[in-house]
CSV table of C-alpha atoms in Angstrom, one decimal:
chain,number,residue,atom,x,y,z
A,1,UNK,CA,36.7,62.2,145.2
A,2,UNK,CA,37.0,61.6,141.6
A,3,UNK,CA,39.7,62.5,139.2
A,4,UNK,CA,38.8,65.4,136.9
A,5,UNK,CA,39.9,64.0,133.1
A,6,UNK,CA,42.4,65.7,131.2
A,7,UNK,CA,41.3,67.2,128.0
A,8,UNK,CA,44.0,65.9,125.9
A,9,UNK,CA,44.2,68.9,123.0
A,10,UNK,CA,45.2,71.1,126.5
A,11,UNK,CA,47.6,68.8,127.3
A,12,UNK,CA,49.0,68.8,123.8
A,13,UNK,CA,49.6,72.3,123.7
A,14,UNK,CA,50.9,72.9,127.0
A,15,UNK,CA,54.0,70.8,126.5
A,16,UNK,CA,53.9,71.4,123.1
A,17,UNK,CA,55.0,67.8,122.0
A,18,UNK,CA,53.5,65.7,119.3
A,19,UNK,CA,52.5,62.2,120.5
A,20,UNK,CA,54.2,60.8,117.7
A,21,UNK,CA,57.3,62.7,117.3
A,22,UNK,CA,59.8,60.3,117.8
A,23,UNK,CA,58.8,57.8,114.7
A,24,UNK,CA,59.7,60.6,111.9
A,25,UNK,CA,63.2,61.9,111.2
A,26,UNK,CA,63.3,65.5,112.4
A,27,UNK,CA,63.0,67.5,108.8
A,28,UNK,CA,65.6,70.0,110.6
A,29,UNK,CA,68.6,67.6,110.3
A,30,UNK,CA,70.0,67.3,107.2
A,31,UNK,CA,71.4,64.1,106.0
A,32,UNK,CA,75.8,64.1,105.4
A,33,UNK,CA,75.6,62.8,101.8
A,34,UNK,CA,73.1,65.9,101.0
A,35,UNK,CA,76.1,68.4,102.7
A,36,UNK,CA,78.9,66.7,100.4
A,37,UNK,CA,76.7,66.7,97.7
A,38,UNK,CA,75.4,70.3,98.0
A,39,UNK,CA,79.5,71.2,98.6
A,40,UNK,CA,80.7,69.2,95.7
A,41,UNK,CA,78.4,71.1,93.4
A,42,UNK,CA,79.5,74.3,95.2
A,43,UNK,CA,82.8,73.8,94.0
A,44,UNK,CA,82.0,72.3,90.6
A,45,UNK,CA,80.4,75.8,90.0
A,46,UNK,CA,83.0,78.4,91.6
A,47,UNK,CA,85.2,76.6,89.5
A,48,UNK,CA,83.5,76.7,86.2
A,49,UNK,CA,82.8,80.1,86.4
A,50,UNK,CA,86.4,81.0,87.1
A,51,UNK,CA,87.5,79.0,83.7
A,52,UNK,CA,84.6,80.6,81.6
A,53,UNK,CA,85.9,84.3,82.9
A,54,UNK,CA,89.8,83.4,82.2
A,55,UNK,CA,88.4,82.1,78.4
A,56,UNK,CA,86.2,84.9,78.1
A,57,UNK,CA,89.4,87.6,79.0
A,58,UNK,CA,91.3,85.8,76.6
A,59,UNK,CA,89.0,86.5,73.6
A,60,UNK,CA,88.8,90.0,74.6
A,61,UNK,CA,92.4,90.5,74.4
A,62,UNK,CA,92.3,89.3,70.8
A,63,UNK,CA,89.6,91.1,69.7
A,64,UNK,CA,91.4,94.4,71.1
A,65,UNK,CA,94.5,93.5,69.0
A,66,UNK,CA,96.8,93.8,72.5
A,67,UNK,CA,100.4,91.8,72.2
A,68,UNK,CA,103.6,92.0,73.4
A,69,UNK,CA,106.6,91.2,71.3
A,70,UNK,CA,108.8,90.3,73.9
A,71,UNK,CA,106.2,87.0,75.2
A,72,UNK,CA,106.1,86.5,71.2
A,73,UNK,CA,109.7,86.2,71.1
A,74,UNK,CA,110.0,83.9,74.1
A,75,UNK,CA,107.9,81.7,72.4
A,76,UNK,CA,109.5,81.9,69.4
A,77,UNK,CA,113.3,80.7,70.8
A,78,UNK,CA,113.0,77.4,70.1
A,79,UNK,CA,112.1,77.6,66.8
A,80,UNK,CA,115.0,80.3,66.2
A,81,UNK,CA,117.1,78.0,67.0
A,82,UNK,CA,116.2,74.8,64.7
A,83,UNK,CA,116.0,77.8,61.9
A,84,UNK,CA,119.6,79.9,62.7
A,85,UNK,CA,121.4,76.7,65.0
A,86,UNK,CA,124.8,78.2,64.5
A,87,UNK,CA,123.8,81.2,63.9
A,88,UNK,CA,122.2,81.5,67.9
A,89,UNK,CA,125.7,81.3,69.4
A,90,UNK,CA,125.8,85.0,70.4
A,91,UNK,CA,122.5,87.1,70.3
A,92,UNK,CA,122.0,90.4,70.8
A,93,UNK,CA,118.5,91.0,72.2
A,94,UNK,CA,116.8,94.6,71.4
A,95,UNK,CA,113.8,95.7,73.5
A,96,UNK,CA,111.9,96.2,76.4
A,97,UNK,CA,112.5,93.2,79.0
A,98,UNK,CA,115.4,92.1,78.0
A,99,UNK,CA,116.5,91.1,81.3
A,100,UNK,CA,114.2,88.1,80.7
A,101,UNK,CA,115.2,87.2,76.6
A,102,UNK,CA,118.1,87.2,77.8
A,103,UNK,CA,118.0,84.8,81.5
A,104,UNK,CA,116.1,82.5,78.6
A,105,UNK,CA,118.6,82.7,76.0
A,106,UNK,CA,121.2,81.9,78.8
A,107,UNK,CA,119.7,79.0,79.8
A,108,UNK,CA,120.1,77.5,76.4
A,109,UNK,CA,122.8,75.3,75.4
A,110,UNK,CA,125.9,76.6,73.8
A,111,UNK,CA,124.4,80.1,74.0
A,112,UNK,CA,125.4,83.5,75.0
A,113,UNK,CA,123.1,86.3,75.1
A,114,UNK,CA,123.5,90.2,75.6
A,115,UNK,CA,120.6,92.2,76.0
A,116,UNK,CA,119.8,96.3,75.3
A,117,UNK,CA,117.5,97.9,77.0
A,118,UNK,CA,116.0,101.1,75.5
A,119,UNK,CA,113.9,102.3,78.0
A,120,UNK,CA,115.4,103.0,82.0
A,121,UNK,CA,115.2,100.3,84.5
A,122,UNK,CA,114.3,101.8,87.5
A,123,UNK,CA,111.8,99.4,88.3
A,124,UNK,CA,113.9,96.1,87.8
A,125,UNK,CA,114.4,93.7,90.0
A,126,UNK,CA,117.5,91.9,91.3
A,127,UNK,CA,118.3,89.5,88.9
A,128,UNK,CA,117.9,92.2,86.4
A,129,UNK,CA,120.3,94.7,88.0
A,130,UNK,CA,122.8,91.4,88.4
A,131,UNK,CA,122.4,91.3,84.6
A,132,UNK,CA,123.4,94.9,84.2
A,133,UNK,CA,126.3,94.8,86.9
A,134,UNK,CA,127.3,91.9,85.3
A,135,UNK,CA,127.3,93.5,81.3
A,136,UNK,CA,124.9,91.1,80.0
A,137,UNK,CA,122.1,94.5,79.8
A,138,UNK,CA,123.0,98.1,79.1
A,139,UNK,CA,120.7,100.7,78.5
A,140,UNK,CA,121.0,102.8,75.3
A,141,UNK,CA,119.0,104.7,73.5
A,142,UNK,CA,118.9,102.9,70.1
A,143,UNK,CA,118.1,106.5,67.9
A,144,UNK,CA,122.2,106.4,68.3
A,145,UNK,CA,125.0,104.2,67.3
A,146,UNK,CA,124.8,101.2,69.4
A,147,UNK,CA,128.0,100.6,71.8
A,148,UNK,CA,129.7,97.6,70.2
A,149,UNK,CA,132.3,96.6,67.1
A,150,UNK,CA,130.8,95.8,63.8
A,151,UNK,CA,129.3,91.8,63.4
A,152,UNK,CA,129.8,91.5,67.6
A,153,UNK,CA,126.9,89.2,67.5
A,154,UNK,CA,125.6,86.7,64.9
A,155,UNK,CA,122.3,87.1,65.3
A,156,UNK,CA,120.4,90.1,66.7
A,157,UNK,CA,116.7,90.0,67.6
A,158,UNK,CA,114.4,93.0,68.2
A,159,UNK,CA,111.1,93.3,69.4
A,160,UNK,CA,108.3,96.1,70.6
A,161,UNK,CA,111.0,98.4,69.7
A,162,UNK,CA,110.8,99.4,66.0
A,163,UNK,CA,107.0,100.3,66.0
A,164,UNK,CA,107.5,103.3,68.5
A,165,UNK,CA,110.5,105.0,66.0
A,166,UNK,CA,109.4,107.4,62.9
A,167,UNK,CA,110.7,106.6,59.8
A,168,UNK,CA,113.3,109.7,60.3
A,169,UNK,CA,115.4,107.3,63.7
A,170,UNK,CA,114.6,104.0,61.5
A,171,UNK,CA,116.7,105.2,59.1
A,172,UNK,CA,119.9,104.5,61.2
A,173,UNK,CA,118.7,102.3,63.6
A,174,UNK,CA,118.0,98.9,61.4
A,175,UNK,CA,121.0,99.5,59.4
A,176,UNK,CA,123.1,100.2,62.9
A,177,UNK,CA,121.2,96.7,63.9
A,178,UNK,CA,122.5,95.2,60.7
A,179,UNK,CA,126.5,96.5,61.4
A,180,UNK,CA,126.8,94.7,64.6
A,181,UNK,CA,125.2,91.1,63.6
A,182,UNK,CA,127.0,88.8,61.3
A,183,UNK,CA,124.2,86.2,60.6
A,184,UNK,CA,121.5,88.5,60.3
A,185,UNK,CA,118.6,90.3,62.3
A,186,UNK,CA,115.4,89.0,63.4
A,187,UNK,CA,112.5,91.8,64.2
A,188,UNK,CA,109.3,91.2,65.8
A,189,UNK,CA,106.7,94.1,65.5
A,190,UNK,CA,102.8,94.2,65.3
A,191,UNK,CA,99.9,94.1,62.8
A,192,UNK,CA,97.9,97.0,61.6
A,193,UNK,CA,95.3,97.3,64.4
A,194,UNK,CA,97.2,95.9,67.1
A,195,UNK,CA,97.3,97.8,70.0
A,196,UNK,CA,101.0,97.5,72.1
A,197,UNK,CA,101.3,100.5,74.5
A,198,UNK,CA,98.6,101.2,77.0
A,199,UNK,CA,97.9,104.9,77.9
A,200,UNK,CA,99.8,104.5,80.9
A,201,UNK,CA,103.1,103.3,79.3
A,202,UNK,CA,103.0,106.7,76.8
A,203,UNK,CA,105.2,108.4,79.4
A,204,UNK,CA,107.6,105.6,79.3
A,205,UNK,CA,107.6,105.3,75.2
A,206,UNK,CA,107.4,109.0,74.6
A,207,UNK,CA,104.7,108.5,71.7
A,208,UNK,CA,102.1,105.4,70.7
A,209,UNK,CA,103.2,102.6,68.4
A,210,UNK,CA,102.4,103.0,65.0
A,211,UNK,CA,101.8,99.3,63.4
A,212,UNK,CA,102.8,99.3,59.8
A,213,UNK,CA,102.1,96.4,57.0
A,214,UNK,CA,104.3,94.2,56.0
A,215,UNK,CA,104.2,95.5,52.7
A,216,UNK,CA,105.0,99.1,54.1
A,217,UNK,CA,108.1,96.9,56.0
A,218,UNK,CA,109.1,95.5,52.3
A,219,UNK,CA,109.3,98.4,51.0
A,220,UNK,CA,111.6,100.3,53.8
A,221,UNK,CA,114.2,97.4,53.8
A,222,UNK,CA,114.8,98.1,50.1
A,223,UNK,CA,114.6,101.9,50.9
A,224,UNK,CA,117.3,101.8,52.8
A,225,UNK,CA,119.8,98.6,51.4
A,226,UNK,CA,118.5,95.9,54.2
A,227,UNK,CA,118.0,92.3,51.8
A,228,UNK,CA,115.3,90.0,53.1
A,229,UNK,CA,117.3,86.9,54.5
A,230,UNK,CA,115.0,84.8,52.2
A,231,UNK,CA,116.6,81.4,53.6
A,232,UNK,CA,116.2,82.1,56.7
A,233,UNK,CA,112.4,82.9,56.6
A,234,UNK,CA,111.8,79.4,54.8
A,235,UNK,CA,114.0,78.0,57.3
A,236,UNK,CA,112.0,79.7,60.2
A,237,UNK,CA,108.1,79.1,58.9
A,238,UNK,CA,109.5,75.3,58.4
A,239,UNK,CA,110.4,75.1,61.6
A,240,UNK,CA,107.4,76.8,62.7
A,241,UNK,CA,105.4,73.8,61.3
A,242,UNK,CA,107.1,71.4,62.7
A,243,UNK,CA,106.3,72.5,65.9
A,244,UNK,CA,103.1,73.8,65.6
A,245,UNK,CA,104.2,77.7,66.6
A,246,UNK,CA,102.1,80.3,65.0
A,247,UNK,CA,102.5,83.8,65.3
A,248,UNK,CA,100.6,86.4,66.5
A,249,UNK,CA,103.2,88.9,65.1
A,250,UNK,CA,105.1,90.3,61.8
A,251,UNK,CA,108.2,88.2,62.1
A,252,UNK,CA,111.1,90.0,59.5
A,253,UNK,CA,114.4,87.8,58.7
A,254,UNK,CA,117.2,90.3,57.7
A,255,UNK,CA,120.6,89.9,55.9
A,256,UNK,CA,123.8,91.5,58.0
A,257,UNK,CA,126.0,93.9,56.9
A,258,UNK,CA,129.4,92.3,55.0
């Protein structure tokens, strides 16, 4: 009895193979230098995008004129002391986050460092209340006459402070600044059109900062007897220079009380 042939298309679809199958790479698997590749480029872009979002942030923080006095003045240490040197023995630091001017200050050579904080503290942490227990931080409010003996300090330095008072409570404050320095003081405010206090922090300030000029600033200093410690501001913008510090800040050298 003869063999009935096999139609061969019926035989290709029943087992569904391809005669010549095994002589191509499968399209399916991918090759390991494509996966690194594809990976590498993965990362190269997650990466880039998280840089051009951290640059971007940054130039809208300048544009809305935000700054903080305090991160000004941290900056600024070094270069107070190549411009005051002896006169950075004891500070007196005025201002919110004090606690940290004055763990920085403290960790420089052959100074001491006192801090006053204007605002409470309920929300420091440890070191901060070790400060306080310790006497290095006291709060006060500064509208008043500050808690130590004429030229206790030779220098004092203020910051985000003075732009939240009215004319009326700067009236005693500088010149009460000015009665316990010997050396001089050194304040740190903002530019017209900066912005320092967010909405939220209005409860904590009791009203907004008001940013005045520095020609406004010139003025009040001889309005109430406070000399410009003329010196000490070429001394300071020398010094600035030199190591390439530039401020994005009013920076006002002062002359103490004798």
């Amino acid at each position: 009895m003869s063999r009935r042939p096999v139609n061969p298309t019926r035989r290709l679809v029943g087992n569904g193979g391809f005669p010549l199958a095994g002589a191509f790479p499968s399209k399916t698997r991918s090759s390991p230098i494509l996966s690194l590749t594809l990976v590498v480029l993965g990362v190269i872009l997650i990466v880039g995008y998280l840089y051009s979002g951290s640059g971007r942030k940054g130039i809208v923080s300048r544009i809305e004129g935000e700054f903080s006095g305090t991160l000004e003045l941290q900056k600024a240490i070094p270069v107070l002391k190549k411009a005051y040197s002896d006169g950075m023995r004891k500070v007196l630091h005025v201002g919110p986050e004090t606690c940290s001017i004055v763990t920085k200050l403290l960790q420089e050579d052959d100074t001491e460092a006192w801090g006053v904080e204007p605002y409470d503290l309920e929300d420091a942490d440890s070191s901060c209340k070790s400060l306080v227990r310790k006497g290095f931080v006291r709060v006060a409010d500064i509208k008043f006459p500050l808690p130590y003996r004429s030229r206790s300090f030779s220098l004092v330095i203020v910051s985000d402070t003075l732009d939240y008072l009215s004319p009326k409570y700067l009236n005693k404050t500088i010149p009460e600044l000015a009665r316990v320095s010997a050396d001089g003081i050194v304040i740190f405010t903002g530019f017209p059109g900066q912005q320092r206090a967010r909405v939220t922090e209005l409860s904590k300030f009791g009203r907004p900062a008001k940013m005045r000029s520095q020609s406004w600033w010139t003025r009040f200093f001889i309005q109430i007897g406070v000399e410009v410690n003329e010196p000490a501001a070429k001394k300071f913008e020398q010094a600035a220079t030199k190591q390439s510090y530039q401020s994005s800040c009013q920076v006002f050298h002062l002359k103490s009380f004798h």
